[in-house]
């Protein structure tokens, strides 16, 4: 007999030769509609429709153009959206007054969206940067640094305004310390705490991968960068402390952003807080990269592999501009 060059107990392939058996080897990685949230850019002009040059197949919609698009996606299974307001004619000022004015596109659209889509989860991104003249996510003091107290006060006001207008989730993306506590207190004071969830962008890094989004939103800072409030990409310790702080302040859901290069942070956060649903934001730069990774079949398989790996790392819900494509892929499968 020839020399034995393998040992029977080290043969793994017997466990995954069949597609049904392979499924058993990938627990908790399925992609169902409730695992996906779709970010939507909302224009001031109610009949507006603009393509986003930096992001193929992504549009900016006025509410009248958005509703039919969402009707189609809801029929295909869409369960949740994340709203971003864009102002083009309303003035920007140092306090971001139009983040929560009655003219704000998100505040105007929320009641219509709630009545048209009673079962859809509607989240509103809460930040000042699309509305401030300086383009920073908080309020600045005379020297140009962040005025912490004034920023937290404004962010909580804006979150409360979106909650009062009908958002099911408010999602502060500004990264100012202590805003979760301020938002929760505002919700409690207005008896909204059991009708509105707080999704904290708890572990948001100062990434280069937000470029297409800032282009879309016209929300780049006029001067400086966001490194004094967004986390340094190499730091897992600050991410752990930020998540712990936001949990202590009452966050309902946590988030890691960007997604793919930060899956170690996803796993760390899920292990740290297994009882808090965890979101990943697959950001605009990731969208741009995957969109250009090959032909349409390669884009689909790369996308689904990426989502599976995000679920494996511990994500419960993935915020992704690919939501329409994902719904068509998973719809065709079943
Ligand atoms: C702004 C905000 C950003 C994103 C979501 N909210 C950009 C930033 O912080 O500069 C990024 C989304 C993306 O790149 O898709 N508060
Ligand atoms: Zn911002």
CSV table of C-alpha atoms and ligand atoms in Angstrom, one decimal:
chain,number,residue,atom,x,y,z
A,1,UNK,CA,0.0,0.0,0.0
A,2,UNK,CA,1.2,3.5,-0.8
A,3,UNK,CA,2.2,5.8,2.0
A,4,UNK,CA,-0.8,7.5,3.7
A,5,UNK,CA,-0.5,11.2,3.0
A,6,UNK,CA,-3.7,12.3,4.7
A,7,UNK,CA,-5.4,11.4,7.9
A,8,UNK,CA,-9.2,10.7,7.9
A,9,UNK,CA,-9.9,13.0,10.9
A,10,UNK,CA,-8.5,16.0,9.0
A,11,UNK,CA,-10.8,15.7,6.0
A,12,UNK,CA,-13.3,18.6,6.1
A,13,UNK,CA,-14.7,18.4,2.6
A,14,UNK,CA,-17.2,15.8,3.7
A,15,UNK,CA,-19.0,18.6,5.5
A,16,UNK,CA,-19.7,21.0,2.7
A,17,UNK,CA,-20.0,19.1,-0.6
A,18,UNK,CA,-23.7,19.9,-0.9
A,19,UNK,CA,-25.4,23.3,-1.1
A,20,UNK,CA,-27.8,22.4,1.8
A,21,UNK,CA,-24.9,21.3,4.0
A,22,UNK,CA,-23.0,24.5,3.1
A,23,UNK,CA,-25.9,26.5,4.4
A,24,UNK,CA,-25.5,24.8,7.8
A,25,UNK,CA,-21.9,25.8,7.8
A,26,UNK,CA,-22.8,29.5,7.5
A,27,UNK,CA,-25.1,30.2,10.5
A,28,UNK,CA,-26.6,33.7,10.9
A,29,UNK,CA,-25.4,35.0,7.6
A,30,UNK,CA,-28.6,35.0,5.6
A,31,UNK,CA,-29.5,38.2,3.8
A,32,UNK,CA,-33.2,38.9,4.2
A,33,UNK,CA,-35.1,42.2,3.6
A,34,UNK,CA,-35.0,43.2,7.3
A,35,UNK,CA,-31.2,43.0,7.2
A,36,UNK,CA,-31.0,45.8,4.7
A,37,UNK,CA,-31.6,49.6,5.1
A,38,UNK,CA,-31.7,51.9,2.0
A,39,UNK,CA,-30.2,55.4,2.3
A,40,UNK,CA,-32.2,58.0,0.3
A,41,UNK,CA,-31.2,61.5,-0.7
A,42,UNK,CA,-34.1,63.9,-0.5
A,43,UNK,CA,-34.1,67.2,-2.5
A,44,UNK,CA,-35.8,70.4,-1.5
A,45,UNK,CA,-37.5,70.6,-4.9
A,46,UNK,CA,-40.5,68.2,-4.5
A,47,UNK,CA,-40.4,67.3,-8.2
A,48,UNK,CA,-36.7,67.2,-8.5
A,49,UNK,CA,-34.7,64.2,-9.9
A,50,UNK,CA,-31.0,64.3,-10.2
A,51,UNK,CA,-28.4,61.6,-11.0
A,52,UNK,CA,-25.4,61.3,-8.8
A,53,UNK,CA,-22.3,61.3,-11.0
A,54,UNK,CA,-20.0,59.8,-8.4
A,55,UNK,CA,-22.4,56.9,-7.6
A,56,UNK,CA,-23.8,54.9,-10.6
A,57,UNK,CA,-27.6,54.2,-10.3
A,58,UNK,CA,-28.0,56.4,-7.2
A,59,UNK,CA,-30.4,59.4,-7.6
A,60,UNK,CA,-31.5,62.4,-5.5
A,61,UNK,CA,-35.2,62.7,-5.4
A,62,UNK,CA,-37.9,65.2,-4.5
A,63,UNK,CA,-40.6,63.6,-2.4
A,64,UNK,CA,-43.0,63.4,-5.4
A,65,UNK,CA,-40.4,61.4,-7.4
A,66,UNK,CA,-39.3,59.3,-4.4
A,67,UNK,CA,-42.8,57.9,-3.5
A,68,UNK,CA,-43.3,55.9,-6.7
A,69,UNK,CA,-39.7,54.5,-6.4
A,70,UNK,CA,-40.3,53.4,-2.8
A,71,UNK,CA,-43.7,51.9,-3.7
A,72,UNK,CA,-42.0,49.6,-6.2
A,73,UNK,CA,-39.2,48.7,-3.7
A,74,UNK,CA,-41.7,48.1,-0.8
A,75,UNK,CA,-43.5,45.6,-3.1
A,76,UNK,CA,-40.1,43.9,-3.6
A,77,UNK,CA,-39.6,43.7,0.2
A,78,UNK,CA,-37.9,46.9,1.3
A,79,UNK,CA,-38.3,47.2,5.1
A,80,UNK,CA,-36.3,50.3,6.1
A,81,UNK,CA,-34.9,53.6,4.7
A,82,UNK,CA,-32.4,56.2,6.0
A,83,UNK,CA,-33.2,59.8,4.9
A,84,UNK,CA,-30.7,62.5,4.1
A,85,UNK,CA,-31.9,66.0,3.4
A,86,UNK,CA,-30.2,68.2,0.8
A,87,UNK,CA,-30.7,72.0,0.5
A,88,UNK,CA,-29.9,73.9,-2.7
A,89,UNK,CA,-31.8,77.2,-2.3
A,90,UNK,CA,-32.4,77.4,1.5
A,91,UNK,CA,-29.5,79.3,3.1
A,92,UNK,CA,-26.7,77.6,5.1
A,93,UNK,CA,-25.6,79.4,8.3
A,94,UNK,CA,-23.2,78.7,11.2
A,95,UNK,CA,-25.9,77.0,13.3
A,96,UNK,CA,-27.5,74.9,10.5
A,97,UNK,CA,-30.9,76.6,11.0
A,98,UNK,CA,-32.4,74.7,8.1
A,99,UNK,CA,-31.6,71.3,9.6
A,100,UNK,CA,-34.9,71.6,11.5
A,101,UNK,CA,-36.8,74.5,10.0
A,102,UNK,CA,-40.3,73.9,8.6
A,103,UNK,CA,-38.8,74.2,5.1
A,104,UNK,CA,-36.4,71.3,5.7
A,105,UNK,CA,-37.1,68.5,3.1
A,106,UNK,CA,-36.9,65.7,5.6
A,107,UNK,CA,-39.3,67.4,8.0
A,108,UNK,CA,-41.7,68.1,5.2
A,109,UNK,CA,-41.5,64.6,3.7
A,110,UNK,CA,-41.8,62.6,7.0
A,111,UNK,CA,-45.6,62.8,7.5
A,112,UNK,CA,-46.2,61.9,3.8
A,113,UNK,CA,-43.9,59.0,4.0
A,114,UNK,CA,-45.4,57.7,7.2
A,115,UNK,CA,-48.9,57.8,5.8
A,116,UNK,CA,-48.0,56.3,2.4
A,117,UNK,CA,-45.8,53.6,3.9
A,118,UNK,CA,-47.3,52.7,7.3
A,119,UNK,CA,-45.1,49.5,7.7
A,120,UNK,CA,-41.8,50.9,6.5
A,121,UNK,CA,-39.2,51.8,9.1
A,122,UNK,CA,-38.1,55.3,8.4
A,123,UNK,CA,-34.8,56.5,9.9
A,124,UNK,CA,-33.6,60.1,9.6
A,125,UNK,CA,-29.9,60.9,9.6
A,126,UNK,CA,-29.2,63.7,12.1
A,127,UNK,CA,-26.3,66.0,11.4
A,128,UNK,CA,-25.6,69.7,10.9
A,129,UNK,CA,-23.1,69.4,8.0
A,130,UNK,CA,-25.6,69.5,5.1
A,131,UNK,CA,-27.0,72.8,6.6
A,132,UNK,CA,-24.0,74.7,8.1
A,133,UNK,CA,-22.1,77.4,6.2
A,134,UNK,CA,-18.8,76.0,7.4
A,135,UNK,CA,-19.8,72.4,6.6
A,136,UNK,CA,-18.8,70.9,9.9
A,137,UNK,CA,-21.0,68.5,11.8
A,138,UNK,CA,-21.3,70.7,14.9
A,139,UNK,CA,-21.4,74.3,15.9
A,140,UNK,CA,-18.0,76.1,16.0
A,141,UNK,CA,-16.7,78.6,18.5
A,142,UNK,CA,-14.8,81.8,17.6
A,143,UNK,CA,-11.5,80.0,17.2
A,144,UNK,CA,-13.0,77.5,14.7
A,145,UNK,CA,-13.0,74.5,17.0
A,146,UNK,CA,-16.1,72.6,18.0
A,147,UNK,CA,-18.3,74.2,20.6
A,148,UNK,CA,-19.3,71.0,22.4
A,149,UNK,CA,-22.3,72.2,24.5
A,150,UNK,CA,-23.8,74.2,21.7
A,151,UNK,CA,-23.3,71.3,19.2
A,152,UNK,CA,-25.0,68.8,21.5
A,153,UNK,CA,-27.9,71.2,22.1
A,154,UNK,CA,-28.4,71.7,18.4
A,155,UNK,CA,-28.1,68.0,17.5
A,156,UNK,CA,-30.7,67.1,20.1
A,157,UNK,CA,-33.1,69.8,18.8
A,158,UNK,CA,-32.8,68.5,15.3
A,159,UNK,CA,-33.3,64.9,16.4
A,160,UNK,CA,-36.4,65.9,18.3
A,161,UNK,CA,-37.8,67.8,15.3
A,162,UNK,CA,-37.3,64.7,13.1
A,163,UNK,CA,-38.9,62.4,15.8
A,164,UNK,CA,-41.8,64.8,16.1
A,165,UNK,CA,-42.3,64.9,12.3
A,166,UNK,CA,-42.6,61.1,12.3
A,167,UNK,CA,-39.2,59.4,12.1
A,168,UNK,CA,-39.2,55.9,13.6
A,169,UNK,CA,-35.5,56.1,14.1
A,170,UNK,CA,-33.2,59.1,14.6
A,171,UNK,CA,-29.6,58.4,13.7
A,172,UNK,CA,-27.0,61.0,14.8
A,173,UNK,CA,-23.9,60.8,12.5
A,174,UNK,CA,-22.2,63.9,13.9
A,175,UNK,CA,-19.9,62.1,16.4
A,176,UNK,CA,-20.2,64.8,19.1
A,177,UNK,CA,-19.6,63.4,22.6
A,178,UNK,CA,-22.7,62.8,24.7
A,179,UNK,CA,-25.3,63.5,22.1
A,180,UNK,CA,-27.1,60.2,22.7
A,181,UNK,CA,-28.0,61.2,26.3
A,182,UNK,CA,-29.2,64.6,25.1
A,183,UNK,CA,-31.4,63.1,22.4
A,184,UNK,CA,-32.8,60.4,24.7
A,185,UNK,CA,-33.6,63.1,27.3
A,186,UNK,CA,-35.4,65.2,24.6
A,187,UNK,CA,-37.4,62.2,23.5
A,188,UNK,CA,-38.4,61.4,27.1
A,189,UNK,CA,-39.4,65.1,27.7
A,190,UNK,CA,-41.7,64.9,24.7
A,191,UNK,CA,-43.1,61.5,25.5
A,192,UNK,CA,-41.6,60.0,22.3
A,193,UNK,CA,-39.1,57.6,23.9
A,194,UNK,CA,-41.3,54.5,23.2
A,195,UNK,CA,-42.0,55.5,19.6
A,196,UNK,CA,-38.6,56.5,18.4
A,197,UNK,CA,-35.4,54.6,18.4
A,198,UNK,CA,-31.9,56.1,18.6
A,199,UNK,CA,-29.4,54.5,16.2
A,200,UNK,CA,-26.0,55.8,17.1
A,201,UNK,CA,-23.3,56.1,14.6
A,202,UNK,CA,-21.2,55.0,17.5
A,203,UNK,CA,-18.0,53.8,15.8
A,204,UNK,CA,-17.6,56.2,12.9
A,205,UNK,CA,-14.1,56.6,11.5
A,206,UNK,CA,-12.5,59.6,9.8
A,207,UNK,CA,-12.4,57.7,6.5
A,208,UNK,CA,-11.4,58.6,3.0
A,209,UNK,CA,-14.3,56.5,1.7
A,210,UNK,CA,-17.0,59.2,2.2
A,211,UNK,CA,-15.9,61.2,-0.9
A,212,UNK,CA,-18.8,60.3,-3.2
A,213,UNK,CA,-21.3,61.0,-0.5
A,214,UNK,CA,-19.9,64.5,0.4
A,215,UNK,CA,-20.0,65.3,-3.3
A,216,UNK,CA,-23.6,64.2,-3.4
A,217,UNK,CA,-24.6,66.1,-0.3
A,218,UNK,CA,-22.4,69.1,-0.9
A,219,UNK,CA,-21.4,68.7,2.7
A,220,UNK,CA,-17.6,68.8,2.7
A,221,UNK,CA,-16.1,71.1,5.4
A,222,UNK,CA,-15.0,74.5,4.0
A,223,UNK,CA,-11.9,74.4,6.1
A,224,UNK,CA,-10.1,71.6,8.0
A,225,UNK,CA,-11.3,68.0,8.4
A,226,UNK,CA,-13.3,65.9,10.8
A,227,UNK,CA,-10.4,64.2,12.6
A,228,UNK,CA,-11.2,65.9,15.9
A,229,UNK,CA,-14.6,64.2,16.1
A,230,UNK,CA,-14.6,61.1,13.8
A,231,UNK,CA,-12.4,58.2,15.1
A,232,UNK,CA,-8.8,57.6,13.9
A,233,UNK,CA,-8.9,54.6,11.5
A,234,UNK,CA,-6.3,52.6,13.4
A,235,UNK,CA,-7.9,52.8,16.8
A,236,UNK,CA,-10.0,49.9,18.1
A,237,UNK,CA,-9.7,51.1,21.7
A,238,UNK,CA,-11.6,54.4,21.0
A,239,UNK,CA,-14.2,52.5,19.1
A,240,UNK,CA,-14.8,50.2,22.1
A,241,UNK,CA,-15.0,53.2,24.5
A,242,UNK,CA,-17.4,55.1,22.1
A,243,UNK,CA,-19.7,52.1,21.9
A,244,UNK,CA,-19.7,51.7,25.7
A,245,UNK,CA,-20.4,55.4,26.2
A,246,UNK,CA,-23.3,55.3,23.7
A,247,UNK,CA,-24.8,52.2,25.3
A,248,UNK,CA,-24.5,53.8,28.7
A,249,UNK,CA,-26.3,56.9,27.4
A,250,UNK,CA,-29.2,54.8,26.1
A,251,UNK,CA,-28.5,54.0,22.4
A,252,UNK,CA,-30.9,51.4,21.1
A,253,UNK,CA,-28.7,50.4,18.1
A,254,UNK,CA,-25.0,50.7,17.4
A,255,UNK,CA,-23.2,51.2,14.1
A,256,UNK,CA,-19.8,50.7,12.6
A,257,UNK,CA,-18.9,52.9,9.6
A,258,UNK,CA,-17.4,52.3,7.0
A,259,UNK,CA,-18.0,48.5,6.7
A,260,UNK,CA,-15.6,46.3,4.9
A,261,UNK,CA,-12.2,47.5,6.2
A,262,UNK,CA,-13.6,47.7,9.7
A,263,UNK,CA,-15.0,44.1,10.2
A,264,UNK,CA,-12.7,43.6,13.2
A,265,UNK,CA,-14.5,46.5,14.8
A,266,UNK,CA,-17.8,44.9,13.9
A,267,UNK,CA,-16.8,41.7,15.6
A,268,UNK,CA,-15.4,43.5,18.6
A,269,UNK,CA,-18.6,45.6,19.0
A,270,UNK,CA,-20.9,42.6,18.7
A,271,UNK,CA,-18.9,40.7,21.3
A,272,UNK,CA,-18.9,43.7,23.6
A,273,UNK,CA,-22.7,44.3,23.2
A,274,UNK,CA,-24.3,41.1,22.0
A,275,UNK,CA,-27.8,42.4,23.0
A,276,UNK,CA,-27.7,45.6,20.9
A,277,UNK,CA,-28.6,45.2,17.2
A,278,UNK,CA,-25.6,46.3,15.2
A,279,UNK,CA,-25.7,48.2,11.9
A,280,UNK,CA,-22.9,48.5,9.3
A,281,UNK,CA,-22.8,51.4,6.9
A,282,UNK,CA,-21.5,50.2,3.6
A,283,UNK,CA,-20.4,53.7,2.6
A,284,UNK,CA,-20.3,55.6,-0.7
A,285,UNK,CA,-16.7,54.7,-1.4
A,286,UNK,CA,-17.3,51.0,-0.9
A,287,UNK,CA,-20.3,51.3,-3.2
A,288,UNK,CA,-18.2,53.0,-5.8
A,289,UNK,CA,-15.5,50.3,-5.5
A,290,UNK,CA,-17.9,47.3,-5.7
A,291,UNK,CA,-19.8,48.9,-8.6
A,292,UNK,CA,-16.7,49.0,-10.6
A,293,UNK,CA,-15.3,45.6,-9.7
A,294,UNK,CA,-16.3,43.8,-12.9
A,295,UNK,CA,-19.2,42.9,-15.1
A,296,UNK,CA,-22.7,42.9,-13.7
A,297,UNK,CA,-22.5,39.3,-12.6
A,298,UNK,CA,-19.2,39.9,-10.8
A,299,UNK,CA,-20.7,43.0,-9.1
A,300,UNK,CA,-23.6,40.8,-7.8
A,301,UNK,CA,-21.5,38.0,-6.5
A,302,UNK,CA,-18.9,40.3,-5.0
A,303,UNK,CA,-21.7,42.3,-3.3
A,304,UNK,CA,-23.4,39.2,-1.9
A,305,UNK,CA,-20.1,37.8,-0.6
A,306,UNK,CA,-19.4,41.1,1.1
A,307,UNK,CA,-22.8,41.2,2.8
A,308,UNK,CA,-22.4,37.6,3.9
A,309,UNK,CA,-19.0,38.5,5.5
A,310,UNK,CA,-20.5,41.5,7.2
A,311,UNK,CA,-23.2,39.2,8.7
A,312,UNK,CA,-20.5,36.7,9.7
A,313,UNK,CA,-18.6,39.4,11.6
A,314,UNK,CA,-21.7,40.3,13.6
A,315,UNK,CA,-23.8,42.9,11.6
A,316,UNK,CA,-27.6,42.6,12.0
A,317,UNK,CA,-28.5,45.2,9.4
A,318,UNK,CA,-26.5,46.7,6.5
A,319,UNK,CA,-27.1,50.2,5.3
A,320,UNK,CA,-26.4,50.1,1.6
A,321,UNK,CA,-27.0,52.0,-1.7
A,322,UNK,CA,-27.2,48.5,-3.3
A,323,UNK,CA,-30.6,47.8,-1.6
A,324,UNK,CA,-32.6,47.8,-4.8
A,325,UNK,CA,-30.1,45.4,-6.4
A,326,UNK,CA,-30.0,43.2,-3.3
A,327,UNK,CA,-33.8,42.9,-3.2
A,328,UNK,CA,-33.9,41.8,-6.8
A,329,UNK,CA,-31.2,39.2,-6.2
A,330,UNK,CA,-32.7,37.7,-3.1
A,331,UNK,CA,-36.2,38.0,-4.5
A,332,UNK,CA,-35.2,35.9,-7.6
A,333,UNK,CA,-33.6,33.3,-5.5
A,334,UNK,CA,-36.6,32.2,-3.4
B,1,LIG,C1,-22.3,63.2,7.6
B,1,LIG,C2,-22.3,61.8,7.0
B,1,LIG,C3,-21.4,61.3,6.2
B,1,LIG,C4,-21.9,60.0,5.8
B,1,LIG,C5,-23.1,59.8,6.4
B,1,LIG,N1,-23.4,61.0,7.2
B,1,LIG,C6,-20.1,61.8,5.7
B,1,LIG,C7,-19.1,62.3,6.6
B,1,LIG,O1,-19.1,62.1,7.8
B,1,LIG,O2,-18.3,63.1,6.1
B,1,LIG,C8,-21.2,59.1,4.9
B,1,LIG,C9,-22.0,58.2,4.0
B,1,LIG,C10,-21.3,57.6,2.9
B,1,LIG,O3,-20.1,57.9,2.5
B,1,LIG,O4,-22.0,56.9,2.2
B,1,LIG,N2,-22.5,63.4,8.9
B,2,LIG,ZN1,-22.1,65.6,9.4
